[in-house]
Short mmCIF file of C-alpha atoms in Angstrom, two decimals:
data_model
loop_
_atom_site.label_atom_id
_atom_site.label_comp_id
_atom_site.label_asym_id
_atom_site.label_seq_id
_atom_site.Cartn_x
_atom_site.Cartn_y
_atom_site.Cartn_z
CA MET A 1 -70.37 132.61 214.90
CA LYS A 2 -71.01 129.22 213.27
CA LYS A 3 -74.04 130.61 211.50
CA VAL A 4 -72.00 133.53 210.21
CA VAL A 5 -69.41 131.10 208.81
CA CYS A 6 -72.07 128.98 207.06
CA TYR A 7 -73.70 132.01 205.47
CA GLY A 8 -70.35 133.62 204.68
CA VAL A 9 -69.04 130.59 202.80
CA CYS A 10 -72.19 130.23 200.70
CA TYR A 11 -72.22 133.90 199.77
CA ALA A 12 -68.46 133.75 199.05
CA PHE A 13 -69.07 130.97 196.51
CA PHE A 14 -71.74 132.93 194.65
CA ILE A 15 -69.76 136.17 194.83
CA ALA A 16 -66.78 134.31 193.33
CA PHE A 17 -69.06 132.95 190.62
CA ALA A 18 -70.39 136.44 189.88
CA ILE A 19 -66.91 137.99 189.72
CA GLY A 20 -65.67 135.19 187.46
CA TYR A 21 -68.66 135.61 185.18
CA ILE A 22 -68.13 139.37 184.98
CA LEU A 23 -64.44 138.94 184.12
CA ASN A 24 -65.26 136.48 181.34
CA LYS A 25 -68.28 138.23 179.83
CA ASN A 26 -69.12 141.70 178.62
CA ILE A 27 -72.36 142.40 180.45
CA ASN A 28 -74.45 145.53 180.86
CA ILE A 29 -75.49 147.15 184.14
CA PHE A 30 -79.06 145.80 183.98
CA SER A 31 -77.85 142.22 183.64
CA LEU A 32 -75.37 142.80 186.44
CA VAL A 33 -78.09 144.06 188.82
CA CYS A 34 -80.47 141.22 187.93
CA GLY A 35 -77.69 138.69 188.34
CA GLY A 36 -76.75 140.17 191.71
CA ILE A 37 -80.32 139.90 192.99
CA PHE A 38 -80.59 136.31 191.74
CA LEU A 39 -77.27 135.22 193.25
CA THR A 40 -78.12 136.89 196.56
CA ALA A 41 -81.34 134.91 196.74
CA VAL A 42 -79.65 131.65 195.75
CA GLY A 43 -76.81 132.28 198.20
CA GLY A 44 -79.31 132.82 201.00
CA ILE A 45 -81.13 129.58 200.21
CA ALA A 46 -77.86 127.64 200.04
CA ALA A 47 -76.73 129.13 203.37
CA LYS A 48 -80.00 128.15 205.06
CA LEU A 49 -79.68 124.59 203.75
CA LEU A 50 -76.07 124.33 204.95
CA TRP A 51 -77.01 125.70 208.37
CA ARG A 52 -79.94 123.29 208.58
CA TYR A 53 -78.08 120.13 207.61
CA ALA A 54 -74.64 120.81 209.13
CA PRO A 55 -75.70 119.42 212.56
CA LYS A 56 -76.58 116.08 210.94
CA PHE A 57 -72.97 115.43 210.05
CA THR A 58 -70.71 113.79 212.60
CA LEU A 59 -66.99 113.14 212.64
CA THR A 60 -65.71 109.64 213.15
CA HIS A 61 -62.78 108.80 215.37
CA ILE A 62 -59.66 107.52 213.67
CA ASN A 63 -58.59 103.93 214.04
CA ILE A 64 -54.82 103.76 213.54
CA LYS A 65 -54.81 100.00 212.94
CA ILE A 66 -54.99 99.42 209.19
CA ASN A 67 -56.60 96.28 207.76
CA PHE A 68 -53.72 94.69 205.82
CA LYS A 69 -56.03 92.62 203.61
CA VAL A 70 -57.99 95.69 202.52
CA PHE A 71 -54.72 97.50 201.80
CA ILE A 72 -53.30 94.70 199.61
CA ILE A 73 -56.53 94.19 197.65
CA SER A 74 -56.91 97.95 197.09
CA TRP A 75 -53.26 98.28 196.08
CA ILE A 76 -53.51 95.52 193.48
CA CYS A 77 -56.77 96.87 192.05
CA ILE A 78 -55.58 100.48 191.79
CA LEU A 79 -52.23 99.46 190.28
CA CYS A 80 -53.98 97.22 187.75
CA ALA A 81 -56.20 100.16 186.79
CA TYR A 82 -53.09 102.23 185.96
CA ILE A 83 -51.38 99.58 183.81
CA PRO A 84 -53.60 99.96 180.68
CA VAL A 85 -53.08 103.73 180.76
CA TRP A 86 -49.33 103.22 181.19
CA LEU A 87 -49.22 100.85 178.23
CA ALA A 88 -51.30 103.28 176.17
CA PHE A 89 -48.71 106.03 176.78
CA TYR A 90 -45.73 103.68 177.14
CA PRO A 91 -43.10 104.25 178.47
CA GLY A 92 -44.82 107.16 180.21
CA ILE A 93 -45.72 110.80 179.61
CA ALA A 94 -42.53 112.90 179.62
CA SER A 95 -43.91 116.40 179.74
CA TYR A 96 -44.16 119.56 181.85
CA ASP A 97 -40.66 120.23 183.29
CA VAL A 98 -39.15 116.81 182.57
CA ASN A 99 -36.67 118.06 179.96
CA ILE A 100 -35.30 120.69 182.36
CA GLN A 101 -34.88 118.22 185.22
CA VAL A 102 -33.22 115.67 182.95
CA LYS A 103 -30.87 118.40 181.77
CA TYR A 104 -29.92 119.15 185.39
CA VAL A 105 -28.59 115.62 185.87
CA MET A 106 -27.15 115.00 182.41
CA GLU A 107 -25.14 118.23 182.47
CA ASN A 108 -24.57 118.21 186.23
CA HIS A 109 -25.88 121.76 186.45
CA PHE A 110 -28.70 121.99 189.00
CA SER A 111 -30.96 124.82 190.09
CA THR A 112 -33.24 125.12 193.11
CA HIS A 113 -36.05 126.19 190.77
CA HIS A 114 -37.15 122.54 190.60
CA PRO A 115 -36.96 120.19 193.62
CA ILE A 116 -33.47 118.71 193.63
CA LEU A 117 -34.61 115.41 195.14
CA HIS A 118 -37.12 114.78 192.37
CA SER A 119 -34.64 115.91 189.70
CA ILE A 120 -32.08 113.40 190.99
CA LEU A 121 -34.66 110.59 190.92
CA LEU A 122 -36.02 111.39 187.47
CA GLY A 123 -32.80 112.49 185.80
CA GLY A 124 -30.77 109.79 187.53
CA LEU A 125 -32.92 107.00 186.12
CA TYR A 126 -32.77 108.59 182.68
CA LYS A 127 -28.96 108.80 182.93
CA VAL A 128 -28.73 105.14 183.94
CA GLY A 129 -30.73 104.29 180.82
CA CYS A 130 -28.37 106.37 178.68
CA VAL A 131 -25.31 104.62 180.17
CA LEU A 132 -26.89 101.29 179.25
CA GLU A 133 -27.68 102.74 175.79
CA LYS A 134 -31.41 102.43 176.51
CA PRO A 135 -32.57 106.02 177.27
CA GLY A 136 -36.23 104.96 177.24
CA MET A 137 -35.58 102.55 180.09
CA GLY A 138 -35.09 105.46 182.50
CA ILE A 139 -38.52 107.00 181.94
CA ASP A 140 -39.99 103.48 181.89
CA TYR A 141 -38.62 102.64 185.33
CA TYR A 142 -39.49 106.04 186.74
CA THR A 143 -43.12 105.70 185.64
CA LEU A 144 -43.34 102.18 187.07
CA ILE A 145 -41.91 103.31 190.41
CA GLN A 146 -44.29 106.26 190.53
CA MET A 147 -47.30 104.06 189.73
CA ILE A 148 -46.37 101.65 192.51
CA ILE A 149 -45.93 104.48 195.03
CA LEU A 150 -49.15 106.27 194.10
CA SER A 151 -51.26 103.11 194.08
CA ALA A 152 -49.77 102.05 197.44
CA VAL A 153 -50.54 105.38 199.12
CA PHE A 154 -54.04 105.50 197.66
CA ALA A 155 -54.62 101.92 198.83
CA TYR A 156 -53.44 102.94 202.29
CA ALA A 157 -55.98 105.79 202.22
CA VAL A 158 -58.77 103.34 201.38
CA ALA A 159 -57.66 100.97 204.14
CA TYR A 160 -57.41 103.97 206.46
CA LEU A 161 -61.02 104.92 205.74
CA TYR A 162 -62.19 101.32 206.13
CA ALA A 163 -60.44 101.05 209.51
CA SER A 164 -62.17 104.28 210.55
CA GLY A 165 -65.58 102.69 209.99
CA LEU A 166 -66.49 103.78 206.48
CA SER A 167 -68.82 101.34 204.74
CA LYS A 168 -67.41 98.80 202.31
CA LYS A 169 -69.41 100.27 199.41
CA LEU A 170 -68.00 103.76 199.95
CA CYS A 171 -64.48 102.38 200.29
CA ILE A 172 -64.92 100.65 196.94
CA CYS A 173 -66.14 103.94 195.46
CA TYR A 174 -63.04 105.73 196.72
CA ALA A 175 -60.79 102.95 195.42
CA VAL A 176 -62.44 103.31 192.01
CA PHE A 177 -61.93 107.08 192.18
CA TYR A 178 -58.22 106.68 192.92
CA GLY A 179 -57.78 104.05 190.21
CA VAL A 180 -60.04 105.17 187.38
CA PHE A 181 -60.65 108.91 187.67
CA PRO A 182 -58.69 110.26 184.66
CA ILE A 183 -56.75 112.89 186.61
CA ASN A 184 -55.35 110.15 188.84
CA SER A 185 -54.57 107.64 186.12
CA ILE A 186 -52.95 110.13 183.74
CA LEU A 187 -50.83 111.86 186.38
CA ALA A 188 -49.80 108.43 187.69
CA VAL A 189 -48.03 107.80 184.37
CA SER A 190 -46.76 111.39 183.96
CA ALA A 191 -43.20 112.15 185.04
CA THR A 192 -44.10 115.26 187.00
CA LYS A 193 -43.16 116.17 190.56
CA ASP A 194 -46.78 116.99 191.33
CA ALA A 195 -47.80 113.31 191.49
CA LEU A 196 -45.30 112.26 194.16
CA PHE A 197 -45.80 115.52 196.04
CA ALA A 198 -49.57 114.95 196.09
CA VAL A 199 -49.32 111.53 197.76
CA LEU A 200 -46.87 112.91 200.30
CA VAL A 201 -49.45 115.58 201.16
CA LEU A 202 -52.06 112.82 201.48
CA LEU A 203 -49.80 110.87 203.85
CA TYR A 204 -49.18 114.09 205.78
CA VAL A 205 -52.92 114.71 206.18
CA MET A 206 -53.56 111.16 207.44
CA ASN A 207 -50.52 111.28 209.70
CA MET A 208 -51.64 114.58 211.26
CA LEU A 209 -55.08 113.14 211.96
CA GLN A 210 -53.59 110.04 213.57
CA LEU A 211 -51.02 112.06 215.49
CA GLN A 212 -53.70 114.09 217.24
CA GLU A 213 -55.99 111.13 217.86
CA GLY A 214 -53.38 109.09 219.76
CA GLU A 215 -50.30 109.71 221.82
CA LEU A 216 -47.02 110.93 220.38
CA SER A 217 -45.46 107.49 220.14
CA LYS A 218 -42.02 106.92 218.65
CA LYS A 219 -43.62 105.37 215.57
CA ALA A 220 -45.96 108.32 215.06
CA ILE A 221 -43.15 110.84 215.56
CA ALA A 222 -40.86 109.03 213.11
CA GLY A 223 -43.66 108.89 210.54
CA ASN A 224 -44.39 112.60 210.90
CA ILE A 225 -40.72 113.53 210.53
CA ILE A 226 -40.09 111.40 207.43
CA ILE A 227 -43.31 112.34 205.65
CA THR A 228 -43.05 116.06 206.37
CA VAL A 229 -39.38 116.39 205.41
CA LEU A 230 -39.95 114.53 202.13
CA MET A 231 -43.03 116.64 201.41
CA LEU A 232 -41.09 119.87 201.94
CA LEU A 233 -38.25 118.64 199.73
CA MET A 234 -40.60 117.69 196.91
CA ARG A 235 -42.19 121.09 196.25
CA ASN A 236 -40.86 124.59 196.95
CA ASN A 237 -44.16 126.24 197.88
CA ALA A 238 -44.87 123.44 200.38
CA LEU A 239 -42.33 125.05 202.71
CA TYR A 240 -44.19 128.37 202.63
CA ALA A 241 -47.53 126.67 203.27
CA TRP A 242 -46.11 124.57 206.11
CA MET A 243 -44.35 127.46 207.86
CA VAL A 244 -47.38 129.76 207.67
CA SER A 245 -49.83 127.06 208.78
CA MET A 246 -47.70 125.82 211.68
CA PRO A 247 -48.36 128.76 214.08
CA VAL A 248 -52.09 128.40 213.37
CA MET A 249 -51.91 124.68 214.12
CA LEU A 250 -50.16 125.38 217.41
CA LEU A 251 -52.95 127.76 218.38
CA ILE A 252 -55.77 125.28 217.73
CA ILE A 253 -54.07 122.08 218.89
CA LYS A 254 -55.69 120.47 221.94
CA LYS A 255 -53.03 118.38 223.62
CA ASN A 256 -49.27 117.79 223.56
CA ARG A 257 -48.81 121.34 222.28
CA LYS A 258 -45.25 121.71 223.58
CA LYS A 259 -44.21 118.30 222.30
CA PHE A 260 -45.81 119.04 218.94
CA ALA A 261 -44.00 122.40 218.74
CA VAL A 262 -40.65 120.76 219.50
CA LEU A 263 -41.37 118.08 216.91
CA GLN A 264 -42.11 120.66 214.21
CA PHE A 265 -38.99 122.63 215.11
CA CYS A 266 -36.91 119.45 214.72
CA ILE A 267 -38.54 118.86 211.34
CA LEU A 268 -37.61 122.38 210.24
CA ILE A 269 -33.99 121.81 211.26
CA LEU A 270 -33.85 118.44 209.49
CA PHE A 271 -35.39 119.92 206.36
CA PHE A 272 -32.74 122.63 206.17
CA VAL A 273 -29.98 120.08 206.83
CA PHE A 274 -31.17 117.83 203.99
CA SER A 275 -32.00 120.76 201.73
CA GLN A 276 -28.61 122.39 202.14
CA GLY A 277 -26.98 118.97 201.87
CA LEU A 278 -28.61 118.40 198.47
CA ILE A 279 -27.55 121.87 197.33
CA ALA A 280 -23.96 121.23 198.43
CA LEU A 281 -23.97 117.76 196.84
CA THR A 282 -25.21 118.97 193.46
CA GLY A 283 -23.78 122.49 193.49
CA ALA A 284 -27.25 123.79 192.67
CA GLU A 285 -27.63 127.47 191.89
CA LYS A 286 -30.33 129.52 193.54
CA SER A 287 -33.29 130.14 191.28
CA SER A 288 -33.86 133.66 190.00
CA PRO A 289 -35.83 135.97 192.33
CA VAL A 290 -38.05 136.69 189.33
CA GLU A 291 -39.61 133.24 189.88
CA MET A 292 -41.45 134.66 192.89
CA LEU A 293 -42.81 137.68 191.02
CA SER A 294 -45.66 136.13 189.03
CA VAL A 295 -48.35 138.45 190.39
CA PRO A 296 -46.32 141.71 190.41
CA ALA A 297 -45.08 140.95 186.89
CA GLN A 298 -48.63 140.37 185.63
CA GLN A 299 -49.90 143.51 187.33
CA MET A 300 -47.20 145.76 185.92
CA ALA A 301 -47.45 144.20 182.47
CA ARG A 302 -51.24 144.65 182.40
CA VAL A 303 -50.86 148.34 183.16
CA GLY A 304 -48.32 148.69 180.36
CA TYR A 305 -50.43 146.63 177.96
CA TYR A 306 -53.52 148.81 178.34
CA HIS A 307 -51.75 152.15 178.84
CA GLU A 308 -49.39 152.99 176.00
CA GLU A 309 -47.78 155.90 177.81
CA VAL A 310 -46.81 153.65 180.72
CA LYS A 311 -45.42 150.94 178.42
CA GLU A 312 -43.15 153.42 176.72
CA SER A 313 -41.90 154.93 179.97
CA SER A 314 -38.29 154.20 180.87
CA SER A 315 -39.20 153.45 184.50
CA LEU A 316 -41.22 150.37 183.51
CA SER A 317 -39.22 149.29 180.46
CA ARG A 318 -36.03 148.96 182.49
CA PHE A 319 -37.70 146.03 184.27
CA ILE A 320 -40.14 144.79 181.61
CA PRO A 321 -39.20 145.55 177.99
CA GLU A 322 -41.91 146.81 175.62
CA GLU A 323 -41.74 143.68 173.44
CA THR A 324 -42.29 141.54 176.55
CA ILE A 325 -45.36 143.55 177.55
CA GLU A 326 -46.81 142.86 174.09
CA GLN A 327 -46.79 139.14 174.99
CA TYR A 328 -49.04 139.70 178.03
CA ASN A 329 -51.45 136.83 178.65
CA PRO A 330 -53.86 137.49 181.55
CA TYR A 331 -53.91 133.79 182.48
CA LEU A 332 -50.19 132.98 182.28
CA ALA A 333 -47.36 134.87 184.00
CA ASP A 334 -44.58 132.93 182.25
CA ASN A 335 -44.80 135.13 179.14
CA ILE A 336 -43.76 138.12 181.27
CA LYS A 337 -41.79 136.57 184.10
CA PHE A 338 -39.34 134.62 181.95
CA TYR A 339 -38.53 137.63 179.76
CA MET A 340 -38.24 140.36 182.38
CA ASN A 341 -34.88 142.03 182.86
CA SER A 342 -33.99 139.82 185.83
CA GLN A 343 -30.57 141.45 186.15
CA ASN A 344 -32.10 144.87 186.73
CA VAL A 345 -34.64 143.42 189.17
CA ARG A 346 -31.89 141.68 191.12
CA ASN A 347 -29.57 144.71 191.19
CA ASN A 348 -32.28 147.29 191.89
CA LYS A 349 -34.83 145.61 194.15
CA LYS A 350 -35.81 148.91 195.79
CA GLY A 351 -36.42 150.54 192.40
CA PHE A 352 -38.56 147.61 191.27
CA ILE A 353 -40.67 147.68 194.45
CA ASN A 354 -41.14 151.45 194.16
CA GLU A 355 -42.24 151.10 190.53
CA TRP A 356 -44.65 148.32 191.45
CA ILE A 357 -46.19 150.38 194.27
CA THR A 358 -46.39 153.55 192.17
CA LEU A 359 -48.17 151.82 189.27
CA GLY A 360 -50.51 150.10 191.73
CA ILE A 361 -51.55 153.42 193.27
CA GLU A 362 -52.14 154.94 189.84
CA HIS A 363 -53.89 151.92 188.31
CA PRO A 364 -55.60 149.88 191.10
CA LYS A 365 -58.24 148.48 188.73
CA GLU A 366 -55.63 146.88 186.46
CA TYR A 367 -53.79 145.44 189.48
CA ILE A 368 -56.92 143.82 190.88
CA GLU A 369 -57.94 142.46 187.48
CA ALA A 370 -54.43 141.12 186.79
CA PHE A 371 -54.47 139.19 190.07
CA LEU A 372 -57.97 137.79 189.54
CA TYR A 373 -57.41 136.79 185.91
CA ASN A 374 -54.13 135.06 186.74
CA ASN A 375 -55.75 132.69 189.28
CA ILE A 376 -59.38 132.66 188.12
CA GLY A 377 -59.35 128.91 187.52
CA PHE A 378 -58.73 128.21 191.21
CA TRP A 379 -61.97 129.86 192.40
CA TYR A 380 -64.34 130.29 189.45
CA ILE A 381 -65.97 126.93 188.87
CA ASN A 382 -66.98 127.69 185.29
CA ASP A 383 -63.53 128.87 184.17
CA LEU A 384 -62.05 127.42 180.99
CA SER A 385 -58.72 129.26 180.85
CA HIS A 386 -56.91 126.41 182.64
CA THR A 387 -57.88 124.03 179.82
CA ASP A 388 -55.99 126.00 177.19
CA ILE A 389 -53.20 127.83 179.00
CA TYR A 390 -50.59 127.11 176.34
CA GLY A 391 -52.81 127.98 173.40
CA ASP A 392 -52.14 126.00 170.23
CA LYS A 393 -49.05 124.25 171.60
CA GLU A 394 -49.30 120.65 170.44
CA GLY A 395 -50.04 118.05 173.11
CA PHE A 396 -51.15 120.57 175.74
CA GLY A 397 -54.73 121.00 176.90
CA TYR A 398 -56.46 120.33 180.21
CA LEU A 399 -53.77 117.67 180.70
CA THR A 400 -50.85 116.87 178.44
CA ASP A 401 -49.49 113.87 176.59
CA ALA A 402 -46.69 115.78 174.86
CA ARG A 403 -43.25 114.16 174.82
CA LEU A 404 -40.46 116.64 175.45
CA SER A 405 -36.91 116.20 174.25
CA TYR A 406 -33.40 116.49 175.59
CA ASP A 407 -30.43 117.13 173.34
CA GLY A 408 -32.64 116.71 170.29
CA ASN A 409 -33.92 113.27 171.30
CA PRO A 410 -37.37 112.46 172.74
CA ILE A 411 -37.28 111.49 176.41
CA GLY A 412 -38.35 107.88 176.00
CA LYS A 413 -39.27 106.33 172.68
CA GLU A 414 -43.04 106.20 172.51
CA HIS A 415 -44.73 102.91 171.70
CA SER A 416 -48.44 102.66 172.48
CA TYR A 417 -49.76 99.15 173.13
CA PHE A 418 -53.33 100.49 173.30
CA PRO A 419 -53.52 103.22 170.64
CA LEU A 420 -57.32 103.38 170.83
CA LEU A 421 -57.25 104.03 174.59
CA LYS A 422 -54.55 106.64 174.08
CA GLN A 423 -56.64 108.37 171.44
CA ILE A 424 -59.66 108.43 173.75
CA TYR A 425 -57.67 110.03 176.55
CA HIS A 426 -56.05 112.45 174.10
CA ASN A 427 -59.39 113.54 172.65
CA CYS A 428 -61.00 113.94 176.06
CA PHE A 429 -58.27 115.62 178.08
CA VAL A 430 -55.81 117.12 175.61
CA GLU A 431 -58.30 118.21 172.96
CA ASN A 432 -60.68 118.96 175.86
CA GLN A 433 -63.71 117.12 174.53
CA TYR A 434 -64.73 116.38 178.12
CA LEU A 435 -66.06 119.95 178.17
CA ASN A 436 -68.93 118.77 176.00
CA ILE A 437 -70.30 116.64 178.86
CA PRO A 438 -72.64 118.72 181.07
CA ILE A 439 -72.29 118.43 184.86
CA ILE A 440 -69.46 115.86 184.58
CA ARG A 441 -67.14 118.60 183.33
CA LEU A 442 -67.45 120.36 186.70
CA PHE A 443 -65.64 117.50 188.45
CA PHE A 444 -62.54 118.39 186.43
CA SER A 445 -62.60 122.05 187.44
CA PRO A 446 -59.84 123.03 189.93
CA ALA A 447 -62.32 125.38 191.61
CA PHE A 448 -64.75 122.51 192.26
CA TRP A 449 -62.22 120.80 194.52
CA TRP A 450 -61.45 124.04 196.34
CA TRP A 451 -65.09 124.69 197.18
CA LEU A 452 -65.54 121.06 198.23
CA LEU A 453 -62.61 121.51 200.63
CA VAL A 454 -64.28 124.68 201.97
CA PHE A 455 -67.53 122.77 202.49
CA ILE A 456 -65.69 120.08 204.45
CA ALA A 457 -63.90 122.75 206.49
CA VAL A 458 -67.23 124.36 207.40
CA ILE A 459 -68.66 121.03 208.60
CA ILE A 460 -65.56 120.32 210.67
CA TYR A 461 -65.61 123.84 212.12
CA TYR A 462 -69.29 123.46 212.97
CA LYS A 463 -68.67 120.19 214.80
CA GLY A 464 -65.89 121.86 216.77
CA ASP A 465 -63.29 119.07 216.47
CA ARG A 466 -59.91 120.79 216.36
CA ASN A 467 -58.06 117.60 215.47
CA TYR A 468 -59.56 117.66 212.01
CA MET A 469 -58.72 121.33 211.46
CA LEU A 470 -54.95 120.74 211.54
CA PRO A 471 -54.56 119.26 208.05
CA ILE A 472 -57.35 121.51 206.74
CA VAL A 473 -55.32 124.56 207.76
CA PHE A 474 -52.30 123.32 205.83
CA LEU A 475 -54.36 122.59 202.70
CA ILE A 476 -56.00 126.03 202.82
CA VAL A 477 -52.66 127.81 203.17
CA TYR A 478 -51.21 125.67 200.37
CA TYR A 479 -54.17 126.76 198.23
CA VAL A 480 -53.42 130.41 199.00
CA THR A 481 -49.86 129.95 197.71
CA LEU A 482 -51.35 128.78 194.39
CA LEU A 483 -53.13 132.12 193.99
CA PHE A 484 -49.72 133.81 193.74
CA GLY A 485 -48.32 131.32 191.25
CA PRO A 486 -47.74 131.68 187.49
CA THR A 487 -51.05 130.20 186.32
CA CYS A 488 -53.84 127.73 187.09
CA LEU A 489 -53.29 124.10 186.14
CA ILE A 490 -55.09 121.07 187.51
CA ARG A 491 -51.79 119.46 188.54
CA TYR A 492 -51.17 122.30 191.01
CA MET A 493 -54.50 121.45 192.64
CA TYR A 494 -53.76 117.72 192.68
CA PRO A 495 -52.60 117.51 196.34
CA ILE A 496 -55.98 118.83 197.48
CA ILE A 497 -57.87 116.53 195.10
CA VAL A 498 -56.29 113.34 196.48
CA CYS A 499 -56.99 114.42 200.08
CA ILE A 500 -60.70 115.08 199.55
CA PRO A 501 -61.82 111.39 199.77
CA VAL A 502 -60.13 111.00 203.18
CA LEU A 503 -61.60 114.21 204.58
CA LEU A 504 -64.99 113.52 203.03
CA GLY A 505 -64.93 109.96 204.35
CA MET A 506 -64.34 111.23 207.86
CA ILE A 507 -67.57 113.25 207.89
CA ARG A 508 -69.86 110.78 206.10
CA LYS A 509 -69.52 107.58 208.10
CA GLU A 510 -71.32 108.60 211.29
CA ARG A 511 -73.98 110.43 209.35
CA LYS A 512 -75.06 107.16 207.77
CA GLU A 513 -75.22 105.32 211.08
CA GLU A 514 -77.46 107.97 212.62
#
C-alpha cells in the first residue's frame, strides 16, 4: 500500500502538470501523445526515487519545552525584518477587503461574509483614529499589532523546531524564511484577515502535534480550545475544513480518543456560542447564499458563454443575466457570482439546482473545464493566472500594494520612508517581474506549496506515525475547500505556506543524525 501511495502521488503531480499544460496551450494530438509518454517515464522515475529514499527519513519526537532565549532572539530578528517593509508601505497596505470591513464598523452594518471578529479589530482601530481625527493612526496601529503577532508566532515556531532537535543552522534558515521571504513580509504589513488566520493555523498545527505527543493536561486543553475557537472565528471556510477533518482525525488518533472527541465537541459548542454572540452583538446579516456558489456559477456561465442558445434561454437567464455571462472570466468567479440574480436563487433554490444539474448533464466538458480553470493555480505549478487575476486594475498583481478608500478618503495616508524599497517590492510582486527569474519563481507558486505538503504527507504516511497525520489531515481538507472558492490567490494558500517549515523540520532532523 505504501508503494502504491508513493507511485500514485508522483503520477498525480505529472498528470496535474499535463492537464494544466493542456488547458493553457493549444496543442495537437501528436504533441499530446509524446508529452504523455515523456511524463509517464518521468513520473515512474520520480516514484522510484521517492520509494527508494522515503525509508531514510525519520520523524523526530516533539519536545514541548520551548527555549525562551531562542524565542526572544527569533522574535526580535523577525520583527526587525518586517520594520523596513512597514516603513516602505507606511502606515500599512490597506487592500483586499479592508474597505468593506471598515465600512461594517463605521456604519454599524455588519455581514457574516467577512469574519466579524477581524472586522471589529480592523474597523474598530480605524474608527478610534477617526474619533481622534487621525484616521491613518488606525491602520498604523493595526499593522503594528499584526506584525508583532506574526513575528511572535513565527519565532515560537522556530523555537519549537529548535526544542525538537533541529540544528541551529536550519533554525536560522527558517527564521530567515519567516522574516525575509517576500510573501511573509508583505502580508505582515497588509491589513488582511489571511495573515492572522495563517498564524492561528500554524499554532493549531503545533498544538495538535504537542497534544498527541503528551498527555491531555489542563494547559494543553486550554491552548487547544483558545487556538481552535479563534481560528474558526477568523475564517469562514476554516469551520468547514475543521468539521470535515475531525471525524478523520478521530479515526486515526492513537490514544485519548474519547477525551479528544469530548474536547472537540466542547470546542464546537464554544465556537457557536461566541459566533452567535458576535452576530447578536453586531446585528450582522447572513451573507448571501450566492457566496457559496463560485463553482456552479462558473460552470453555468461557461456553458452560456460558449453556447449562444443556452445563454439566451429563459431558464438560465433568470439566474444569470446575459450581460453577466458576457463578463465570464475562467479564473475568477466574482464576475459572475456578484452579478447573479441572487433573489431568484434564494427564492427558487430547487429551480436553480435543477438548472445546474440539467446543464451539467448536457455539457459535462464545459463543467469540468470551468472547475479546473477556476482553481488551476492551486495544482498546476506553472500557472500564471493567479498573478494577474484582476487584469489591469492598478496596484494588483501577484500581491497588492493598492490603497482602498472609505467614504472617498484613502484608508491611511500613505507616506513611504523607503521609496526605493517600496518600488522594488512593487516591481517584483505587483508588476510581477519576479516571473523573469527562472526556478526562483516556482517558490512563489501556490501549487508548489501544495505539492510540498503532499510530499511531506507521503513521508509521514510511510513512517506510519499517526500523530503527525492529524494536522496534515486538516491542512489537506482546508486545501480542498480552496478548490471550490472564487479564484486562486497566494493569500488563500498562506496558512499552508507558514506551516511547511514546521512539518518539514519534523522530518529532516533525524535524517541528518543518521
